[in-house]
């Protein structure tokens, strides 16, 4: 039983590039053991993350992440049972915002800013799919 979950949250002000690297390092260490894959996006203080894997593993991880003091306003955007993974190649990939074409953000929202709080979960999921399709994800494995 595979599921896909997506949420958004707001980073606390103390979260900087170093903290982001620590989160990614921890994710890459923990997720393979739990059979979880996914992608994390961090832009202008906003996190967006997709988690895929077994239902129990994904739910346990989501509850742990939601309780993490490094972010707040955790909002579940999307949850579905899936037949196959979309992000199987990443224990936790990171969206490379430097390679992000602003036109892609404009395609899905009113301005060229990543704001999952202002759009539907469906739109955020569509944006994630395009980010992966355009190879703007780093951190293979
Ligand atoms: P330990 O690393 O031993 O941590 C023990 C406790 O300390 C936990 O409660 C942890 O939350 C807390 N803690 C650790 N470091 C810090 C710190 N620098 N500041 C504040 N509290 C801290 N974890 C994953 O395993 N996979 C993921 O995909 C993942 N994605 C994340 C995405 C976001 C946006 C955030 C904020 C966190 C994410 N985490 C992820 C981290 C997760 O919230 C837990 O911190 C981590 O899973 C705990 O790992 P551990 O069980 O090995 O405990």
Short mmCIF file of N, CA, C and O in Angstrom, two decimals, residues 61-140:
data_model
loop_
_atom_site.label_atom_id
_atom_site.label_comp_id
_atom_site.label_asym_id
_atom_site.label_seq_id
_atom_site.Cartn_x
_atom_site.Cartn_y
_atom_site.Cartn_z
N UNK A 61 6.24 9.46 9.54
CA UNK A 61 7.22 10.52 9.25
C UNK A 61 6.54 11.89 9.22
O UNK A 61 7.06 12.86 9.78
N UNK A 62 5.37 11.96 8.62
CA UNK A 62 4.66 13.24 8.55
C UNK A 62 4.37 13.76 9.96
O UNK A 62 4.57 14.95 10.25
N UNK A 63 3.92 12.88 10.86
CA UNK A 63 3.63 13.31 12.23
C UNK A 63 4.89 13.81 12.94
O UNK A 63 4.84 14.80 13.68
N UNK A 64 6.03 13.14 12.65
CA UNK A 64 7.29 13.56 13.26
C UNK A 64 7.71 14.93 12.71
O UNK A 64 8.09 15.83 13.45
N UNK A 65 7.60 15.08 11.40
CA UNK A 65 7.99 16.35 10.76
C UNK A 65 7.09 17.48 11.25
O UNK A 65 7.55 18.58 11.56
N UNK A 66 5.78 17.20 11.34
CA UNK A 66 4.83 18.25 11.74
C UNK A 66 5.14 18.78 13.14
O UNK A 66 4.83 19.93 13.46
N UNK A 67 5.75 17.92 13.98
CA UNK A 67 6.07 18.32 15.36
C UNK A 67 7.43 19.00 15.46
O UNK A 67 7.83 19.42 16.54
N UNK A 68 8.14 19.13 14.34
CA UNK A 68 9.48 19.71 14.34
C UNK A 68 9.41 21.23 14.59
O UNK A 68 8.66 21.93 13.90
N UNK A 69 10.19 21.70 15.56
CA UNK A 69 10.13 23.11 15.95
C UNK A 69 10.77 24.05 14.93
O UNK A 69 10.71 25.27 15.09
N UNK A 70 11.37 23.49 13.88
CA UNK A 70 12.01 24.36 12.90
C UNK A 70 11.04 24.94 11.89
O UNK A 70 11.41 25.72 11.02
N UNK A 71 9.77 24.55 11.99
CA UNK A 71 8.76 25.16 11.13
C UNK A 71 7.40 25.19 11.84
O UNK A 71 7.23 24.57 12.89
N UNK A 72 6.46 25.94 11.26
CA UNK A 72 5.11 26.05 11.85
C UNK A 72 4.10 26.12 10.71
O UNK A 72 4.48 26.09 9.53
N UNK A 73 2.84 26.27 11.07
CA UNK A 73 1.75 26.37 10.07
C UNK A 73 1.80 25.21 9.07
O UNK A 73 1.65 25.42 7.86
N UNK A 74 2.03 24.00 9.57
CA UNK A 74 2.11 22.84 8.67
C UNK A 74 0.71 22.52 8.14
O UNK A 74 -0.21 22.29 8.92
N UNK A 75 0.57 22.57 6.83
CA UNK A 75 -0.73 22.36 6.20
C UNK A 75 -0.66 21.18 5.23
O UNK A 75 0.20 21.17 4.34
N UNK A 76 -1.53 20.22 5.43
CA UNK A 76 -1.60 19.08 4.52
C UNK A 76 -2.27 19.54 3.23
O UNK A 76 -3.40 20.03 3.25
N UNK A 77 -1.56 19.39 2.10
CA UNK A 77 -2.10 19.87 0.82
C UNK A 77 -2.70 18.75 -0.02
O UNK A 77 -3.62 18.98 -0.81
N UNK A 78 -2.16 17.54 0.15
CA UNK A 78 -2.56 16.47 -0.76
C UNK A 78 -2.22 15.12 -0.13
O UNK A 78 -1.15 14.97 0.45
N UNK A 79 -3.13 14.17 -0.24
CA UNK A 79 -2.86 12.81 0.25
C UNK A 79 -3.61 11.84 -0.63
O UNK A 79 -4.80 12.02 -0.87
N UNK A 80 -2.92 10.84 -1.17
CA UNK A 80 -3.60 9.85 -2.02
C UNK A 80 -2.91 8.50 -1.96
O UNK A 80 -1.70 8.42 -1.69
N UNK A 81 -3.68 7.46 -2.20
CA UNK A 81 -3.10 6.14 -2.39
C UNK A 81 -2.64 6.07 -3.83
O UNK A 81 -3.32 6.55 -4.73
N UNK A 82 -1.45 5.48 -4.05
CA UNK A 82 -0.88 5.48 -5.40
C UNK A 82 -0.47 4.06 -5.82
O UNK A 82 -0.19 3.21 -4.97
N UNK A 83 -0.44 3.85 -7.11
CA UNK A 83 0.00 2.56 -7.65
C UNK A 83 1.52 2.54 -7.82
O UNK A 83 2.16 1.50 -7.73
N UNK A 84 2.07 3.72 -8.11
CA UNK A 84 3.52 3.80 -8.29
C UNK A 84 4.04 5.17 -7.83
O UNK A 84 3.29 6.14 -7.78
N UNK A 85 5.34 5.21 -7.51
CA UNK A 85 5.95 6.46 -7.06
C UNK A 85 6.29 7.36 -8.25
O UNK A 85 6.58 6.85 -9.33
N UNK A 86 6.30 8.67 -8.00
CA UNK A 86 6.78 9.61 -9.02
C UNK A 86 8.21 10.05 -8.71
O UNK A 86 8.92 10.52 -9.57
N UNK A 87 8.59 9.96 -7.43
CA UNK A 87 9.89 10.51 -7.02
C UNK A 87 10.79 9.40 -6.46
O UNK A 87 11.51 9.61 -5.48
N UNK A 88 10.72 8.24 -7.11
CA UNK A 88 11.44 7.06 -6.61
C UNK A 88 12.95 7.26 -6.58
O UNK A 88 13.66 6.60 -5.83
N UNK A 89 13.46 8.18 -7.39
CA UNK A 89 14.91 8.37 -7.51
C UNK A 89 15.54 9.16 -6.37
O UNK A 89 16.76 9.30 -6.32
N UNK A 90 14.73 9.70 -5.46
CA UNK A 90 15.29 10.56 -4.41
C UNK A 90 14.87 10.12 -3.02
O UNK A 90 13.68 10.10 -2.71
N UNK A 91 15.87 9.78 -2.16
CA UNK A 91 15.54 9.53 -0.75
C UNK A 91 15.03 10.86 -0.16
O UNK A 91 14.17 10.87 0.70
N UNK A 92 15.59 11.97 -0.61
CA UNK A 92 15.00 13.30 -0.42
C UNK A 92 15.72 14.27 -1.34
O UNK A 92 16.81 14.77 -1.04
N UNK A 93 15.13 14.51 -2.50
CA UNK A 93 15.70 15.45 -3.45
C UNK A 93 15.40 16.87 -3.01
O UNK A 93 14.50 17.10 -2.19
N UNK A 94 16.15 17.81 -3.55
CA UNK A 94 15.92 19.22 -3.23
C UNK A 94 15.67 19.98 -4.51
O UNK A 94 16.47 19.87 -5.46
N UNK A 95 14.60 20.74 -4.54
CA UNK A 95 14.33 21.53 -5.73
C UNK A 95 15.39 22.62 -5.84
O UNK A 95 15.65 23.35 -4.88
N UNK A 96 16.03 22.68 -6.98
CA UNK A 96 17.06 23.68 -7.22
C UNK A 96 16.40 24.98 -7.67
O UNK A 96 16.12 25.16 -8.85
N UNK A 97 16.16 25.88 -6.70
CA UNK A 97 15.42 27.10 -7.01
C UNK A 97 16.19 27.97 -8.00
O UNK A 97 15.60 28.77 -8.72
N UNK A 98 17.53 27.81 -8.06
CA UNK A 98 18.34 28.60 -8.99
C UNK A 98 17.99 28.25 -10.44
O UNK A 98 18.17 29.07 -11.34
N UNK A 99 17.53 27.02 -10.64
CA UNK A 99 17.20 26.60 -12.00
C UNK A 99 15.72 26.77 -12.33
O UNK A 99 15.25 26.38 -13.38
N UNK A 100 15.00 27.33 -11.35
CA UNK A 100 13.56 27.44 -11.54
C UNK A 100 13.22 28.59 -12.49
O UNK A 100 13.64 29.73 -12.28
N UNK A 101 12.49 28.27 -13.53
CA UNK A 101 12.06 29.29 -14.47
C UNK A 101 10.84 30.01 -13.89
O UNK A 101 9.83 29.37 -13.61
N UNK A 102 10.93 31.36 -13.67
CA UNK A 102 9.79 32.08 -13.08
C UNK A 102 8.50 31.86 -13.87
O UNK A 102 7.40 31.92 -13.31
N UNK A 103 8.65 31.58 -15.17
CA UNK A 103 7.46 31.36 -16.00
C UNK A 103 6.67 30.14 -15.52
O UNK A 103 5.44 30.10 -15.65
N UNK A 104 7.39 29.20 -14.91
CA UNK A 104 6.70 28.00 -14.40
C UNK A 104 5.81 28.37 -13.21
O UNK A 104 4.68 27.88 -13.09
N UNK A 105 6.31 29.28 -12.35
CA UNK A 105 5.50 29.74 -11.22
C UNK A 105 4.30 30.55 -11.72
O UNK A 105 3.19 30.42 -11.23
N UNK A 106 4.57 31.39 -12.72
CA UNK A 106 3.49 32.23 -13.26
C UNK A 106 2.41 31.39 -13.93
O UNK A 106 1.24 31.77 -13.96
N UNK A 107 2.83 30.25 -14.46
CA UNK A 107 1.87 29.36 -15.12
C UNK A 107 0.77 28.95 -14.14
O UNK A 107 -0.39 28.77 -14.51
N UNK A 108 1.17 28.77 -12.85
CA UNK A 108 0.24 28.23 -11.87
C UNK A 108 -0.26 29.21 -10.82
O UNK A 108 -1.11 28.86 -10.02
N UNK A 109 0.32 30.43 -10.76
CA UNK A 109 -0.12 31.34 -9.71
C UNK A 109 -0.12 32.79 -10.17
O UNK A 109 0.36 33.11 -11.26
N UNK A 110 -0.63 33.67 -9.29
CA UNK A 110 -0.83 35.07 -9.67
C UNK A 110 0.49 35.82 -9.84
O UNK A 110 0.58 36.77 -10.61
N UNK A 111 1.52 35.45 -9.05
CA UNK A 111 2.82 36.09 -9.20
C UNK A 111 3.92 35.02 -9.17
O UNK A 111 3.66 33.89 -8.76
N UNK A 112 5.12 35.42 -9.57
CA UNK A 112 6.21 34.44 -9.71
C UNK A 112 6.86 34.13 -8.37
O UNK A 112 8.08 34.22 -8.20
N UNK A 113 6.03 33.79 -7.38
CA UNK A 113 6.52 33.42 -6.05
C UNK A 113 5.94 32.08 -5.69
O UNK A 113 4.77 31.80 -5.97
N UNK A 114 6.75 31.25 -5.02
CA UNK A 114 6.23 29.96 -4.57
C UNK A 114 5.37 30.22 -3.33
O UNK A 114 5.88 30.62 -2.30
N UNK A 115 4.07 30.06 -3.45
CA UNK A 115 3.20 30.26 -2.28
C UNK A 115 2.10 29.20 -2.26
O UNK A 115 0.97 29.43 -2.72
N UNK A 116 2.43 28.02 -1.71
CA UNK A 116 1.44 26.93 -1.67
C UNK A 116 0.23 27.27 -0.81
O UNK A 116 -0.80 26.61 -0.92
N UNK A 117 0.36 28.31 0.06
CA UNK A 117 -0.77 28.70 0.90
C UNK A 117 -1.83 29.44 0.08
O UNK A 117 -2.95 29.61 0.53
N UNK A 118 -1.45 29.88 -1.12
CA UNK A 118 -2.36 30.69 -1.93
C UNK A 118 -2.99 29.91 -3.09
O UNK A 118 -3.83 30.45 -3.79
N UNK A 119 -2.53 28.68 -3.30
CA UNK A 119 -3.07 27.89 -4.41
C UNK A 119 -3.57 26.54 -3.90
O UNK A 119 -3.28 26.16 -2.76
N UNK A 120 -4.29 25.84 -4.73
CA UNK A 120 -4.83 24.53 -4.31
C UNK A 120 -3.73 23.48 -4.25
O UNK A 120 -2.66 23.64 -4.87
N UNK A 121 -4.00 22.40 -3.53
CA UNK A 121 -3.06 21.28 -3.46
C UNK A 121 -2.81 20.69 -4.84
O UNK A 121 -1.70 20.27 -5.16
N UNK A 122 -3.85 20.69 -5.64
CA UNK A 122 -3.75 20.15 -6.99
C UNK A 122 -2.73 20.95 -7.83
O UNK A 122 -1.91 20.38 -8.55
N UNK A 123 -2.80 22.27 -7.67
CA UNK A 123 -1.87 23.14 -8.40
C UNK A 123 -0.44 22.92 -7.91
O UNK A 123 0.50 22.83 -8.71
N UNK A 124 -0.26 22.83 -6.59
CA UNK A 124 1.09 22.61 -6.05
C UNK A 124 1.66 21.28 -6.54
O UNK A 124 2.85 21.19 -6.86
N UNK A 125 0.82 20.26 -6.61
CA UNK A 125 1.26 18.95 -7.09
C UNK A 125 1.67 19.03 -8.56
O UNK A 125 2.70 18.47 -8.96
N UNK A 126 0.89 19.76 -9.34
CA UNK A 126 1.20 19.92 -10.77
C UNK A 126 2.53 20.64 -10.94
O UNK A 126 3.35 20.29 -11.80
N UNK A 127 2.78 21.64 -10.08
CA UNK A 127 4.05 22.38 -10.13
C UNK A 127 5.21 21.45 -9.80
O UNK A 127 6.24 21.44 -10.49
N UNK A 128 5.06 20.63 -8.77
CA UNK A 128 6.10 19.67 -8.39
C UNK A 128 6.43 18.74 -9.55
O UNK A 128 7.58 18.46 -9.85
N UNK A 129 5.39 18.24 -10.20
CA UNK A 129 5.59 17.33 -11.32
C UNK A 129 6.43 17.98 -12.41
O UNK A 129 7.32 17.37 -12.98
N UNK A 130 6.14 19.26 -12.67
CA UNK A 130 6.89 19.96 -13.73
C UNK A 130 8.33 20.22 -13.31
O UNK A 130 9.24 20.17 -14.13
N UNK A 131 8.53 20.49 -12.00
CA UNK A 131 9.90 20.71 -11.52
C UNK A 131 10.74 19.46 -11.75
O UNK A 131 11.89 19.54 -12.17
N UNK A 132 10.14 18.32 -11.47
CA UNK A 132 10.87 17.07 -11.67
C UNK A 132 11.09 16.82 -13.16
O UNK A 132 12.19 16.44 -13.58
N UNK A 133 10.07 17.09 -13.96
CA UNK A 133 10.18 16.86 -15.40
C UNK A 133 11.25 17.73 -16.03
O UNK A 133 11.91 17.33 -16.98
N UNK A 134 11.45 18.95 -15.46
CA UNK A 134 12.44 19.86 -16.03
C UNK A 134 13.81 19.69 -15.34
O UNK A 134 14.69 20.52 -15.50
N UNK A 135 13.92 18.62 -14.55
CA UNK A 135 15.19 18.25 -13.91
C UNK A 135 15.72 19.29 -12.93
O UNK A 135 16.91 19.33 -12.66
N UNK A 136 14.86 20.12 -12.38
CA UNK A 136 15.31 21.12 -11.43
C UNK A 136 15.35 20.56 -10.00
O UNK A 136 14.98 21.20 -9.05
N UNK A 137 15.79 19.30 -9.89
CA UNK A 137 15.90 18.66 -8.57
C UNK A 137 17.33 18.16 -8.41
O UNK A 137 17.88 17.54 -9.32
N UNK A 138 17.93 18.44 -7.26
CA UNK A 138 19.30 17.99 -7.02
C UNK A 138 19.32 16.94 -5.91
O UNK A 138 18.33 16.75 -5.22
N UNK A 139 20.48 16.33 -5.71
CA UNK A 139 20.64 15.40 -4.60
C UNK A 139 20.14 14.02 -4.90
O UNK A 139 19.29 13.50 -4.20
N UNK A 140 20.65 13.44 -5.98
CA UNK A 140 20.27 12.08 -6.37
C UNK A 140 20.51 11.12 -5.22
O UNK A 140 21.50 11.24 -4.53
#
